Amino acid sequence: MHILLVEDDVGIAEPLVEGLQRQGYDVTWVRTGREAIAEDPRDLVLLDLGLPDLDGEMVASRIREHSQVPIIVVTARSDEIDRVTLLDLGADDYLVKPFGFRELSARIRALMRRVSDRSTVADQEIEVGRLVISHRTRTVFFDGEEVSLTPKEYDLLAFLAGDPGAVLSRDEILRSVWDEHWWGSTKTLDVHIASLRRKLGDPDLIVTVRGVGYRLTESPE
Ligand code: CA
């Protein structure tokens, strides 16, 4: 497995590279946002937010333009971190400095588990009304047009589409789409629902069930 480490602080990067390599990961280490964007990340990106040239947020969104690679954001800004923005940019998880190596490697394993769960769903395609979701390629089509979603938006939509018409509770959705390590603001879910509605262009597709959760309608053909 190959990890792209984006970290300008040598004192943090060197022991990280060493530790990750000891665990059997291949690591490419770059110190700037520009170098990170130029790389072709394969299995995972560990991204420091405080970089000398570009904002880490910008780097994450640039990577997301061409890659679905899992991203773990590393930040020293525990208080100011804008979690909703990070989510929207497609970060999958985050760590606040200083963190222990064991915590990092647990997060990496959890994230890789989630990713491989996604891919073992294999060649399945779900059709719900005008919506087609292909698990194998993680692509979504609405009325025949491909809709570009962030990884989390995709996971959320795929989860709702797994049981179309059923009311899924907020807890259920948060547990399945995010995991127990997630920072757990329930606003996160609403932000993603709003963004899905906007991107799909049909606000009635996902119905809010007050006090409970959400339901995907089987919209008429
Ligand atoms: Ca830094």
Coordinates of C-alpha atoms and ligand atoms in Angstrom, one line a residue:
M1 CA 0.0 0.0 0.0
H2 CA 1.2 3.4 -0.9
I3 CA 0.9 6.6 1.2
L4 CA 1.5 10.1 0.1
L5 CA 2.7 12.2 3.1
V6 CA 2.3 15.9 2.7
E7 CA 4.2 17.6 5.6
D8 CA 6.6 20.5 5.6
D9 CA 7.9 19.9 9.2
V10 CA 10.9 17.6 9.0
G11 CA 10.7 16.8 12.7
I12 CA 7.2 15.4 12.2
A13 CA 7.7 13.9 8.8
E14 CA 10.8 11.9 9.4
P15 CA 9.6 9.7 12.2
L16 CA 6.3 9.3 10.4
V17 CA 7.9 8.0 7.3
E18 CA 10.1 5.7 9.3
G19 CA 7.1 4.4 11.3
L20 CA 4.9 3.9 8.3
Q21 CA 7.7 2.1 6.4
R22 CA 8.2 -0.2 9.4
Q23 CA 4.6 -1.1 9.1
G24 CA 5.1 -2.1 5.5
Y25 CA 3.7 1.0 3.7
D26 CA 5.4 2.6 0.8
V27 CA 5.7 6.3 1.5
T28 CA 6.3 9.2 -0.8
W29 CA 7.0 12.4 1.2
V30 CA 6.5 15.9 -0.2
R31 CA 6.8 19.2 1.7
T32 CA 4.7 21.5 -0.3
G33 CA 1.1 21.7 -1.6
R34 CA 2.4 22.1 -5.2
E35 CA 4.4 18.9 -5.0
A36 CA 1.4 17.1 -3.5
I37 CA -0.9 18.2 -6.3
A38 CA 1.7 17.0 -8.9
E39 CA 1.7 13.5 -7.4
D40 CA -0.6 10.8 -8.4
P41 CA -1.8 9.5 -5.0
R42 CA -2.6 5.8 -5.0
D43 CA -4.0 4.4 -1.7
L44 CA -4.0 7.1 0.9
V45 CA -3.0 10.8 1.5
L46 CA -1.9 12.1 4.8
L47 CA -2.2 15.9 4.4
D48 CA -0.9 18.5 6.8
L49 CA -3.1 21.6 6.6
G50 CA -0.4 24.2 7.4
L51 CA 1.8 24.1 4.3
P52 CA 4.3 26.8 3.3
D53 CA 2.9 27.5 -0.2
L54 CA -0.8 26.5 -0.5
D55 CA -3.6 26.0 2.0
G56 CA -4.1 22.3 2.8
E57 CA -7.8 22.8 2.1
M58 CA -6.9 23.9 -1.4
V59 CA -4.6 20.9 -1.8
A60 CA -7.4 18.5 -0.7
S61 CA -9.9 20.0 -3.1
R62 CA -7.4 19.9 -6.0
I63 CA -6.7 16.2 -5.3
R64 CA -10.4 15.6 -5.3
E65 CA -10.8 17.0 -8.7
H66 CA -9.1 13.9 -10.2
S67 CA -9.0 11.3 -7.5
Q68 CA -11.2 9.4 -5.0
V69 CA -8.1 8.5 -2.9
P70 CA -8.9 8.5 0.9
I71 CA -7.5 11.6 2.6
I72 CA -6.7 12.0 6.3
V73 CA -6.1 15.6 7.2
V74 CA -3.5 16.4 9.9
T75 CA -3.8 19.7 11.6
A76 CA -2.5 21.7 14.6
R77 CA -5.4 24.0 14.4
S78 CA -7.8 22.0 16.7
D79 CA -10.0 24.9 17.5
E80 CA -10.2 26.7 14.3
I81 CA -10.6 23.7 12.1
D82 CA -13.5 24.0 9.8
R83 CA -14.9 20.5 9.9
V84 CA -17.8 21.1 7.5
T85 CA -15.5 22.6 4.9
L86 CA -13.1 19.7 5.2
L87 CA -15.9 17.3 4.6
D88 CA -17.1 19.2 1.6
L89 CA -13.6 19.1 0.3
G90 CA -13.7 15.4 0.5
A91 CA -11.4 14.6 3.5
D92 CA -12.3 11.3 5.0
D93 CA -10.9 11.7 8.5
Y94 CA -8.7 14.0 10.5
L95 CA -6.1 14.0 13.2
V96 CA -5.1 16.9 15.5
K97 CA -1.4 17.3 16.3
P98 CA 0.2 16.1 18.4
F99 CA -1.0 12.6 17.8
G100 CA 0.5 9.2 18.6
F101 CA 1.7 6.9 15.9
R102 CA -0.6 4.2 17.2
E103 CA -3.6 6.4 16.8
L104 CA -2.6 7.3 13.3
S105 CA -2.1 3.7 12.2
A106 CA -5.5 2.8 13.8
R107 CA -7.1 5.5 11.7
I108 CA -5.4 4.3 8.6
R109 CA -6.5 0.8 9.1
A110 CA -10.1 1.8 9.8
L111 CA -10.2 4.0 6.7
M112 CA -8.7 1.3 4.5
R113 CA -11.2 -1.2 5.9
R114 CA -14.0 1.2 4.9
V115 CA -12.6 1.6 1.4
S116 CA -12.2 -2.1 0.9
D117 CA -15.7 -2.7 2.1
R118 CA -16.9 -0.4 -0.6
S119 CA -15.0 -2.2 -3.3
T120 CA -16.1 -5.7 -2.3
V121 CA -19.7 -4.6 -3.1
A122 CA -18.3 -5.4 -6.5
D123 CA -20.1 -5.0 -9.8
Q124 CA -23.4 -4.0 -8.4
E125 CA -25.6 -1.4 -9.9
I126 CA -28.6 0.1 -8.1
E127 CA -31.4 1.7 -10.0
V128 CA -33.9 3.9 -8.2
G129 CA -36.2 5.7 -10.5
R130 CA -34.1 8.1 -12.5
L131 CA -31.1 7.4 -10.4
V132 CA -28.4 4.8 -11.3
I133 CA -25.6 4.1 -8.9
S134 CA -22.7 1.9 -9.9
H135 CA -20.8 0.6 -6.9
R136 CA -17.9 -0.8 -9.0
T137 CA -17.0 2.6 -10.4
R138 CA -18.6 4.7 -7.7
T139 CA -20.4 6.7 -10.3
V140 CA -23.9 8.2 -10.1
F141 CA -26.2 9.0 -13.0
F142 CA -29.4 11.0 -12.8
D143 CA -31.6 11.2 -15.8
G144 CA -28.6 9.7 -17.7
E145 CA -26.3 12.5 -16.7
E146 CA -23.2 11.7 -14.6
V147 CA -23.3 13.6 -11.3
S148 CA -20.0 14.4 -9.7
L149 CA -20.0 13.7 -6.0
T150 CA -17.5 13.8 -3.2
P151 CA -16.7 10.4 -1.6
K152 CA -18.9 11.1 1.4
E153 CA -21.8 12.3 -0.7
Y154 CA -21.5 9.1 -2.7
D155 CA -21.4 6.9 0.4
L156 CA -24.5 8.8 1.7
L157 CA -26.5 8.5 -1.5
A158 CA -25.5 4.8 -1.9
F159 CA -26.6 4.1 1.7
L160 CA -30.0 5.8 1.2
A161 CA -30.4 4.0 -2.2
G162 CA -29.7 0.6 -0.5
D163 CA -33.2 0.8 0.9
P164 CA -35.3 3.1 -1.3
G165 CA -38.5 4.3 0.2
A166 CA -37.5 3.4 3.7
V167 CA -37.0 6.0 6.4
L168 CA -33.5 5.8 7.7
S169 CA -32.7 7.4 11.0
R170 CA -30.0 10.0 11.5
D171 CA -28.2 7.7 13.9
E172 CA -28.3 4.9 11.5
I173 CA -27.0 7.0 8.6
L174 CA -24.2 8.6 10.7
R175 CA -23.1 5.2 12.0
S176 CA -23.0 3.6 8.6
V177 CA -21.7 6.4 6.4
W178 CA -19.4 8.0 9.0
D179 CA -17.8 5.8 11.6
E180 CA -17.5 6.0 15.3
H181 CA -14.2 7.8 15.0
W182 CA -15.9 10.6 13.1
W183 CA -16.1 14.0 14.8
G184 CA -19.8 13.4 15.0
S185 CA -21.4 16.8 14.4
T186 CA -24.9 15.9 13.3
K187 CA -24.9 19.1 11.1
T188 CA -22.4 17.3 8.9
L189 CA -25.2 15.0 7.7
D190 CA -27.5 17.9 6.9
V191 CA -24.8 19.7 5.0
H192 CA -24.2 16.6 2.8
I193 CA -27.9 16.1 2.2
A194 CA -28.3 19.7 1.1
S195 CA -25.3 19.3 -1.2
L196 CA -26.7 16.1 -2.7
R197 CA -30.1 17.7 -3.4
R198 CA -28.3 20.6 -5.1
K199 CA -26.1 18.4 -7.2
L200 CA -28.9 16.1 -8.2
G201 CA -31.1 19.1 -9.1
D202 CA -34.2 17.5 -7.6
P203 CA -34.9 18.6 -4.0
D204 CA -37.7 16.1 -3.7
L205 CA -35.6 13.1 -4.3
I206 CA -34.4 13.0 -0.7
V207 CA -37.2 13.6 1.8
T208 CA -36.7 14.9 5.3
V209 CA -38.7 13.0 7.8
R210 CA -38.9 15.4 10.8
G211 CA -37.4 14.2 14.0
V212 CA -36.3 10.9 12.4
G213 CA -34.1 11.1 9.4
Y214 CA -34.2 10.8 5.6
R215 CA -35.8 8.8 2.9
L216 CA -34.9 8.4 -0.7
T217 CA -38.1 8.5 -2.9
E218 CA -38.5 6.2 -5.8
S219 CA -39.2 9.1 -8.1
P220 CA -41.4 8.5 -11.1
E221 CA -39.8 7.8 -14.4
Ligands
CA1 CA 3.0 22.3 8.7

